Amino acid sequence: MPAALSLLLAAFCLLPAAYCLLPASPETEVHFVDITKQAGINFVHYTGAFGKKFLPETMGSGCAFIDYDNDGNPDILLVDGADFPGHKSRHTSLKLYRNNGNGTFTDVTAQAGLDVEMYGMGVAVGDYDNDGWDDIYVTGLGQARLFHNEHGHFRDVTQSAGVNNTGFGASAAWVDYDHDGKLDLFVTNYVKWSEKDDIYCSLDGTHKSYCTPESYTGDTCRLFHNLGNGHFEDVTQKSGIYDPTSKSLGVAIIDYDRDGWPDIAVSNDTQPNKLYHNNRNGTFTEQAVQAGIAFSEDGVARGGMGIDADDFDHSGYPSLAIGNFSNQMLGLYHNEGNRFFIDIAPSSSIGRASLLSLSFGLFFFDYDLDGRPDLFAANGHIEPDINRIQPRVTYAELPLMFHNEGNDRFQEVGKPLGFTRQMVARGAAYADIDNDGAPDILISTNGGPAYLFHNVGGSRNHAIRIKTVGTRSNRDGIGAQVHVRTGAGDYAQTVHSGSSYCSQSELTLTFGLGQQTEAQSVEITWPSGQHDMLKNLKADNTYTIQEGGTILATRPFKR
């Protein structure tokens, strides 16, 4: 593009300053621009490190999008660490940034009641009491917090609700596993670690390094059943979830056999992954080995980190992606439709491109709105000195973006899209922060800044966004299966909490439509069993749809 034309366009840009950047060139129709500074996000993750190289320092932390004030604009929540005992310096462990709706964000942590101190790790967002305001659950080291949203101000109700998790918590997810209309809570735990039980490990035989999880005893995930009236019951044992051998970091809710009931997939670090099949009676049966996701194709339990589920090939069955340790490549488990998965990453560009990466946050999303879910992975090692031992592996790593080409083929396009900065990434989430219909990306790093990337050019294609509001089902509609039909094909997604690593993307679903200008039909199957169909919905709008088929609101995209 000629420089004069670029300057002319910039002069007449009507968008906020954060977005008034060079438009996408014809060669790269979509690219992501780092707008962190312009947007007002000023956050640096704190590990609490003081030279002892404690394991928890390497793992934090997550991030989330939440519309905490119900103004229709996704706000940002960042999770921080804290000091270890004896090394005290008051440190706020959460940061909440309000989306001002003009490309900027304002730190509202204190006025929102989130000025707390804990060694935080992960976050899950969901309206557990169905009052219309999304609540926040934060996992951490030795404790967890449940914050009830009281019209934009949060109150810590952890003890009264009965959902404290005293392990080394990581990812969490809200899920109505028994279809009673109330969101239950699934929490992953990593390993049993304490300062007094810290183990000495060394890469070179001389200096202390961070230990791998193989040095520590595992711990069980936890399942809390929502009893209503703000109270939960720990049903880990009686539900069949209890397993103290797990070393869990990620959780994805997936109805993998399409029986209408949510199952739970868990990524484990150096232990077999888990797949808990929902027996529809309040119990689960672990089926990962039978389903083919427990190990790599050569029978090895890999270092599983982040995880996500999506029907990336429009087969009607959701598949799984799992981020793994360096020298292990991503896992892309294709759902064969018979309760069995096959890892197709080793034979694809995904395997080759991700071999040296250590992948934490990852998710499926359609960044260019062409109707095919793409895959993003945020990467970073845990050992700062790894390059001295393994010359091909680095501590800070590039993010990876895999464009879905169809027919189970993906192309890695991270650098052309603008992901050229190496980072020690951990959490990752997406949301449409500026209502242009195209999803943007938030990344948290370990001991470093958070990054907000604006999707420039993704909105060239059409899209439709669906926000679900349950009545008999939970208020967020978590677990609702949404099918969109256009002249070019059918697309399906499920409203879900959790996924990625310690993070939460927005609950509103985005369906890329390519050049199609309307959805011929939108079908929603709610957790209650209610089935709704709406016809001829125009593209480039966000529709808020209530259980029963009522459109509560229509919000046009800003384009």
XYZ file of C-alpha atoms in Angstrom:
559
model
C 0.000 0.000 0.000
C 1.461 3.431 -0.892
C 2.609 5.437 2.127
C 0.504 8.467 1.157
C -2.652 6.365 1.074
C -1.836 4.850 4.465
C -1.423 8.290 5.990
C -4.660 9.478 4.409
C -6.587 6.514 5.814
C -5.057 7.032 9.246
C -6.050 10.695 9.214
C -9.690 9.845 8.623
C -9.825 6.825 10.922
C -12.972 7.029 13.050
C -12.076 4.115 15.317
C -10.373 4.539 18.708
C -6.663 5.283 18.589
C -5.840 1.728 19.656
C -7.333 0.440 16.410
C -6.256 3.188 14.008
C -3.360 1.206 12.636
C -2.373 0.161 9.141
C -5.185 -1.784 7.492
C -4.638 -5.334 6.339
C -2.775 -5.594 3.051
C -4.073 -7.761 0.212
C -1.177 -10.160 0.847
C -2.182 -10.704 4.478
C -5.921 -10.204 4.673
C -5.897 -10.777 8.422
C -3.285 -9.889 11.008
C -3.121 -9.376 14.757
C -1.831 -6.128 16.242
C -0.505 -5.776 19.780
C -2.673 -3.026 21.299
C -1.822 -3.733 24.956
C -0.323 -0.328 25.706
C -2.861 1.712 23.742
C -5.706 -0.211 25.362
C -4.455 0.649 28.856
C -3.525 -2.876 29.976
C -0.577 -2.523 32.337
C -0.005 -5.903 33.974
C 3.139 -7.900 34.725
C 2.761 -11.363 36.236
C 4.460 -11.896 39.598
C 5.886 -15.363 40.354
C 7.055 -14.667 43.909
C 10.457 -16.123 42.999
C 13.311 -15.357 45.382
C 16.001 -17.751 44.162
C 14.745 -21.100 45.466
C 13.252 -22.262 42.149
C 9.963 -23.536 43.568
C 7.774 -25.484 41.127
C 4.685 -23.182 41.350
C 6.747 -20.240 40.041
C 6.841 -21.845 36.601
C 3.136 -22.575 36.123
C 1.183 -19.318 36.494
C -1.094 -18.126 35.300
C -4.373 -17.655 33.514
C -6.620 -14.955 32.068
C -10.280 -14.493 31.260
C -12.879 -12.459 29.455
C -15.994 -11.662 31.492
C -18.735 -9.107 30.963
C -18.853 -8.391 34.688
C -21.076 -5.292 34.419
C -23.484 -6.595 31.765
C -22.874 -3.743 29.332
C -22.287 -6.100 26.404
C -18.531 -5.479 26.229
C -16.121 -8.225 27.356
C -13.893 -7.125 30.217
C -10.486 -8.611 31.098
C -9.463 -10.504 34.239
C -5.801 -11.374 34.823
C -4.620 -13.780 37.535
C -1.390 -13.084 39.434
C 0.915 -14.842 41.859
C 2.002 -13.795 45.340
C 4.878 -13.961 47.794
C 5.929 -17.145 49.496
C 5.876 -17.168 53.328
C 8.664 -15.114 54.841
C 9.064 -12.965 51.733
C 6.140 -10.637 52.175
C 5.363 -7.598 50.052
C 1.646 -6.849 49.664
C 0.670 -7.915 46.197
C -2.772 -7.892 44.563
C -3.383 -11.218 42.846
C -6.167 -10.252 40.442
C -6.575 -7.415 37.964
C -9.925 -6.522 36.451
C -9.966 -4.166 33.481
C -13.293 -2.688 32.389
C -13.893 -2.448 28.654
C -14.793 1.195 28.002
C -16.276 0.359 24.607
C -13.893 2.689 22.766
C -10.773 0.542 22.468
C -9.502 1.283 25.962
C -9.747 -0.463 29.331
C -9.744 0.900 32.890
C -8.393 -0.869 35.978
C -11.409 -1.349 38.260
C -9.955 -4.035 40.516
C -10.403 -2.220 43.817
C -13.880 -0.808 43.207
C -15.055 -4.235 41.988
C -13.945 -5.858 45.256
C -11.213 -8.017 43.715
C -8.288 -6.375 45.537
C -7.263 -9.674 47.155
C -4.053 -11.545 47.817
C -3.544 -15.219 46.931
C -1.192 -17.260 44.803
C -3.548 -17.463 41.857
C -3.435 -19.869 38.920
C -6.636 -20.365 36.937
C -10.066 -18.832 36.449
C -13.513 -19.971 35.318
C -16.536 -17.764 34.640
C -20.168 -18.747 35.102
C -23.454 -17.604 36.677
C -23.755 -20.310 39.335
C -26.852 -18.859 41.022
C -28.741 -17.881 37.858
C -29.156 -14.239 38.872
C -28.010 -12.876 35.507
C -24.529 -11.792 36.663
C -21.469 -13.931 35.889
C -19.424 -15.065 38.875
C -15.713 -15.890 39.103
C -13.879 -18.914 40.484
C -10.119 -18.538 40.909
C -7.853 -21.504 41.612
C -4.473 -21.181 43.274
C -1.761 -22.654 45.415
C -3.300 -24.059 48.591
C -6.562 -22.177 48.247
C -9.268 -21.082 45.818
C -11.785 -18.231 45.799
C -15.376 -18.010 44.615
C -16.456 -14.429 43.981
C -20.182 -13.767 43.734
C -21.054 -10.956 41.322
C -23.423 -8.532 43.025
C -24.278 -6.198 40.142
C -20.671 -5.388 39.272
C -19.153 -5.763 42.734
C -17.726 -9.086 43.878
C -18.006 -10.734 47.304
C -15.874 -13.673 48.431
C -18.275 -16.525 49.257
C -15.792 -19.399 49.134
C -16.303 -20.707 52.656
C -20.084 -20.387 52.763
C -20.394 -22.008 49.327
C -18.121 -24.909 50.284
C -15.873 -24.818 47.210
C -12.429 -24.188 48.673
C -9.807 -26.290 46.918
C -6.714 -26.707 49.091
C -4.533 -28.405 46.497
C -2.293 -26.959 43.789
C -5.226 -25.835 41.661
C -4.952 -25.190 37.921
C -7.803 -25.022 35.376
C -11.486 -25.118 36.280
C -14.801 -25.269 34.411
C -18.462 -24.686 35.167
C -20.727 -27.476 33.883
C -24.284 -28.627 34.572
C -23.368 -32.302 34.550
C -26.742 -33.519 35.887
C -29.025 -31.201 33.889
C -30.743 -29.777 36.969
C -30.435 -26.184 35.740
C -27.613 -25.242 38.132
C -23.925 -24.949 37.244
C -21.590 -27.364 38.993
C -17.839 -26.850 39.302
C -14.962 -29.057 38.120
C -11.473 -28.183 39.414
C -8.146 -29.669 38.327
C -5.229 -30.132 40.722
C -1.613 -30.477 39.653
C 0.687 -32.167 42.192
C 1.118 -32.252 45.952
C 3.676 -29.525 46.652
C 4.657 -27.493 49.688
C 7.705 -25.423 50.522
C 8.862 -27.887 53.173
C 8.520 -30.809 50.747
C 10.273 -29.069 47.852
C 12.625 -31.419 45.978
C 16.101 -30.549 44.706
C 16.541 -31.093 40.960
C 19.370 -30.107 38.615
C 19.775 -29.936 34.849
C 23.567 -29.867 34.922
C 24.312 -31.669 38.194
C 25.574 -28.473 39.838
C 22.846 -25.832 39.968
C 19.266 -26.218 41.158
C 16.662 -26.248 38.423
C 12.893 -26.606 38.370
C 11.716 -30.182 38.866
C 9.376 -31.948 36.475
C 6.076 -33.244 37.913
C 7.490 -36.770 37.839
C 9.308 -35.867 41.066
C 6.047 -35.239 42.920
C 2.964 -37.189 43.970
C -0.200 -36.538 41.993
C -3.550 -35.280 43.249
C -7.180 -35.725 42.346
C -9.464 -33.354 40.479
C -12.516 -32.150 42.378
C -16.195 -32.013 41.427
C -18.543 -29.749 43.388
C -22.287 -30.290 42.912
C -24.443 -27.158 43.056
C -27.168 -27.671 45.668
C -28.775 -24.278 45.085
C -29.076 -21.471 47.635
C -25.392 -20.723 47.208
C -24.137 -24.073 48.517
C -22.133 -26.875 46.916
C -21.324 -30.473 47.874
C -17.972 -32.112 47.148
C -19.012 -35.214 45.155
C -15.528 -36.159 43.937
C -15.659 -39.619 45.496
C -19.230 -40.673 44.816
C -19.248 -39.322 41.260
C -16.283 -41.485 40.226
C -13.916 -38.572 39.609
C -11.507 -39.354 42.465
C -8.036 -40.300 41.214
C -4.957 -39.297 43.274
C -2.566 -40.332 40.497
C -3.598 -37.467 38.223
C -1.394 -34.431 37.603
C -4.003 -32.319 35.900
C -3.595 -28.926 34.246
C -6.415 -28.525 31.725
C -10.105 -29.388 31.433
C -12.496 -29.320 28.478
C -16.196 -30.127 28.573
C -17.036 -32.313 25.582
C -20.088 -34.385 24.668
C -17.859 -36.714 22.679
C -20.484 -39.395 21.981
C -23.284 -36.892 21.260
C -25.709 -38.395 23.762
C -26.695 -34.939 25.021
C -24.808 -35.188 28.321
C -21.530 -33.362 29.055
C -18.409 -35.486 29.450
C -15.130 -34.188 30.878
C -11.687 -34.414 29.246
C -8.631 -33.674 31.416
C -5.051 -33.126 30.259
C -2.404 -34.557 32.582
C 1.310 -33.789 32.858
C 3.405 -37.017 32.620
C 0.318 -39.069 33.517
C -2.310 -40.459 31.122
C -4.997 -37.985 30.094
C -8.493 -38.685 31.407
C -11.911 -38.813 29.762
C -14.819 -39.023 32.161
C -17.933 -40.350 30.444
C -21.189 -39.066 31.921
C -23.381 -41.968 33.013
C -26.444 -39.667 33.253
C -27.011 -40.643 36.893
C -24.570 -38.330 38.654
C -21.580 -40.594 38.108
C -18.775 -40.822 35.557
C -16.701 -43.663 34.116
C -13.125 -42.955 33.069
C -12.670 -43.996 29.408
C -9.484 -42.310 28.113
C -7.585 -45.497 27.225
C -10.593 -47.017 25.462
C -11.206 -43.722 23.640
C -7.575 -43.374 22.515
C -6.673 -40.037 24.165
C -4.728 -41.253 27.213
C -1.355 -41.520 25.464
C 0.568 -40.474 22.390
C 0.410 -42.751 19.360
C 3.494 -44.593 20.637
C 1.935 -45.251 24.040
C 3.660 -42.514 26.072
C 1.975 -40.335 28.689
C 2.982 -36.857 27.555
C 3.229 -33.529 29.369
C -0.339 -32.346 28.786
C -1.054 -28.666 29.459
C -3.936 -26.835 27.748
C -6.900 -28.519 26.087
C -9.902 -27.617 23.950
C -12.720 -29.329 22.061
C -14.430 -28.412 18.796
C -15.952 -29.970 15.699
C -13.213 -28.552 13.465
C -14.124 -30.688 10.440
C -17.939 -30.357 10.654
C -18.301 -34.111 11.123
C -20.947 -33.688 13.798
C -18.588 -34.929 16.519
C -16.241 -32.746 18.602
C -12.514 -33.494 18.486
C -9.794 -32.594 21.014
C -6.556 -30.620 20.926
C -4.024 -30.974 23.752
C -0.876 -28.906 24.250
C 2.166 -30.917 25.297
C 5.763 -30.511 26.460
C 8.610 -29.618 24.108
C 9.817 -32.485 21.871
C 6.338 -34.039 22.131
C 4.205 -31.972 19.661
C 0.549 -31.025 20.017
C -2.060 -33.737 20.136
C -4.961 -33.374 17.687
C -7.340 -36.186 18.521
C -9.901 -36.606 15.752
C -13.262 -37.940 16.896
C -14.107 -40.919 14.706
C -17.753 -40.907 15.794
C -17.615 -44.285 17.522
C -16.346 -43.191 20.947
C -12.802 -43.393 19.635
C -10.204 -40.751 18.732
C -7.142 -40.885 16.473
C -4.258 -38.433 16.934
C -3.732 -36.975 13.459
C -1.096 -34.408 14.492
C 1.962 -36.634 13.765
C 0.960 -36.912 10.115
C 0.078 -33.228 9.724
C 1.755 -29.847 9.760
C 0.497 -29.372 13.315
C 2.825 -32.065 14.590
C 5.863 -30.807 12.700
C 5.351 -27.137 13.578
C 4.729 -27.751 17.289
C 7.441 -30.348 17.972
C 9.829 -28.006 19.776
C 7.145 -25.894 21.473
C 5.849 -26.298 25.004
C 2.167 -25.435 24.561
C 0.064 -24.124 27.435
C -2.954 -22.044 26.410
C -4.694 -23.213 23.255
C -8.121 -22.995 21.707
C -10.141 -23.468 18.551
C -11.687 -20.324 17.084
C -12.443 -19.002 13.604
C -10.116 -15.999 13.383
C -10.890 -15.170 9.716
C -14.600 -16.055 9.877
C -14.406 -18.421 6.919
C -16.535 -21.029 8.684
C -13.674 -23.378 9.632
C -12.357 -23.407 13.241
C -8.634 -22.606 13.418
C -6.276 -23.520 16.277
C -4.138 -21.152 18.355
C -1.383 -22.219 20.776
C 0.455 -20.018 23.297
C 3.890 -21.431 24.090
C 6.702 -21.041 26.593
C 9.104 -23.322 28.462
C 9.312 -23.734 32.248
C 13.119 -23.788 32.547
C 14.977 -20.511 31.788
C 18.232 -22.380 31.117
C 16.779 -25.033 28.816
C 18.679 -23.697 25.793
C 22.019 -24.600 27.426
C 20.939 -28.246 27.614
C 18.789 -28.476 24.460
C 20.107 -25.992 21.856
C 16.995 -26.259 19.657
C 14.598 -25.454 22.505
C 14.155 -21.931 23.890
C 12.620 -20.542 27.083
C 10.572 -17.852 25.323
C 8.728 -19.186 22.282
C 6.576 -17.938 19.434
C 2.804 -18.441 19.508
C 1.478 -20.744 16.796
C -1.622 -20.197 14.664
C -2.919 -23.059 12.543
C -5.284 -22.033 9.767
C -7.886 -24.678 9.000
C -7.616 -25.468 5.277
C -10.339 -28.132 5.360
C -10.025 -31.882 4.862
C -8.155 -32.219 8.196
C -5.340 -29.988 6.907
C -3.887 -27.041 8.820
C -1.243 -24.479 7.851
C 0.886 -22.681 10.451
C 0.565 -18.936 9.799
C 1.584 -17.336 13.089
C 4.389 -15.097 11.826
C 2.506 -13.721 8.784
C -0.395 -12.906 11.106
C 1.862 -10.817 13.346
C 2.912 -13.210 16.104
C 6.634 -12.481 15.893
C 7.462 -11.874 19.565
C 8.782 -14.779 21.608
C 7.180 -15.005 25.033
C 6.952 -17.328 28.028
C 3.220 -17.739 27.494
C 0.791 -19.521 29.777
C -2.906 -18.590 29.604
C -4.767 -17.613 26.441
C -8.349 -16.595 25.724
C -10.383 -14.938 22.975
C -13.289 -12.501 22.705
C -14.603 -9.881 20.323
C -13.511 -6.823 22.330
C -14.732 -4.156 19.877
C -17.942 -5.662 18.476
C -16.680 -5.996 14.906
C -17.527 -9.700 14.839
C -13.912 -10.927 14.710
C -12.346 -12.564 17.794
C -9.337 -10.936 19.469
C -6.711 -12.668 21.639
C -5.483 -12.217 25.213
C -2.264 -13.924 26.358
C -0.752 -14.084 29.845
C 2.929 -14.834 30.386
C 4.942 -16.220 33.269
C 6.831 -13.462 35.070
C 6.072 -11.065 32.219
C 3.392 -8.818 30.725
C -0.028 -9.719 29.448
C -0.678 -9.076 25.746
C -3.874 -8.035 23.990
C -3.957 -8.613 20.226
C -6.569 -6.959 18.024
C -7.827 -8.925 15.020
C -7.442 -6.641 11.998
C -9.105 -7.855 8.811
C -10.952 -10.837 10.261
C -14.184 -8.893 9.960
C -13.937 -8.848 6.145
C -16.034 -12.004 6.207
C -19.542 -12.212 7.631
C -20.396 -13.753 10.958
C -23.216 -14.294 13.397
C -22.811 -14.289 17.171
C -25.119 -16.096 19.590
C -25.478 -15.306 23.295
C -27.647 -17.849 25.104
C -29.896 -17.092 28.097
C -31.331 -20.117 29.847
C -34.606 -20.286 31.769
C -35.101 -23.924 32.715
C -31.420 -24.442 31.856
C -28.661 -22.516 33.642
C -28.805 -18.791 32.954
C -25.630 -18.700 30.809
C -26.876 -21.556 28.662
C -23.604 -23.411 29.303
C -23.943 -26.794 27.616
C -26.351 -25.529 24.940
C -25.542 -26.943 21.500
C -25.983 -24.389 18.731
C -26.244 -25.328 15.044
C -26.113 -22.673 12.351
C -27.136 -23.551 8.794
C -26.238 -21.417 5.780
C -26.192 -21.901 2.037
C -22.551 -22.945 2.356
C -22.922 -25.550 5.094
C -23.720 -26.374 8.706
C -21.710 -25.279 11.741
C -21.998 -26.424 15.353
C -20.598 -25.188 18.666
C -21.356 -25.716 22.337
C -21.469 -22.950 24.937
C -18.738 -23.883 27.392
C -16.707 -22.788 30.367
C -13.067 -23.819 30.867
C -10.718 -25.045 28.101
C -7.337 -23.549 27.148
C -4.997 -23.424 30.176
C -6.176 -21.787 33.416
C -8.248 -19.422 31.271
C -11.733 -18.536 30.095
C -12.819 -17.196 26.719
C -16.089 -15.334 26.231
C -19.280 -17.386 26.485
C -20.863 -15.790 23.404
C -20.390 -18.018 20.333
C -19.020 -16.663 17.044
C -19.905 -18.438 13.800
C -17.938 -17.378 10.737
C -20.144 -17.340 7.642
C -17.640 -16.441 4.934
C -19.524 -14.649 2.167
C -22.962 -15.789 3.362
C -25.137 -12.865 4.461
C -27.613 -14.748 6.613
C -28.157 -17.887 8.635
C -30.998 -19.858 7.121
C -31.607 -21.373 10.539
C -30.197 -21.361 14.058
C -31.074 -24.396 16.159
C -30.386 -24.544 19.889
C -30.636 -27.693 21.978
C -30.595 -26.634 25.614
C -29.386 -28.758 28.551
C -33.029 -29.002 29.689
C -33.904 -30.761 26.434
C -35.714 -27.721 25.018
C -35.206 -27.411 21.256
C -35.557 -24.042 19.558
C -35.261 -23.040 15.909
C -34.982 -19.533 14.515
C -34.940 -18.827 10.792
C -33.435 -16.253 8.445
C -31.205 -14.358 10.866
C -29.179 -11.655 9.176
C -25.394 -11.837 9.414
C -23.191 -9.304 11.219
C -25.306 -9.214 14.361
C -25.084 -10.578 17.881
C -28.361 -12.224 18.878
C -29.246 -12.738 22.530
C -31.584 -15.723 22.490
C -33.614 -16.869 25.465
C -34.549 -20.493 26.008
C -37.896 -20.889 24.304
C -36.757 -19.160 21.117
C -37.239 -15.496 22.016
C -34.704 -12.998 20.663
C -34.104 -10.661 23.595
C -31.701 -8.341 21.789
C -30.022 -7.804 18.427
C -26.738 -5.913 18.356
C -25.294 -4.975 14.941
C -21.536 -5.255 14.471
C -19.468 -2.089 14.206
C -18.094 -2.302 10.691
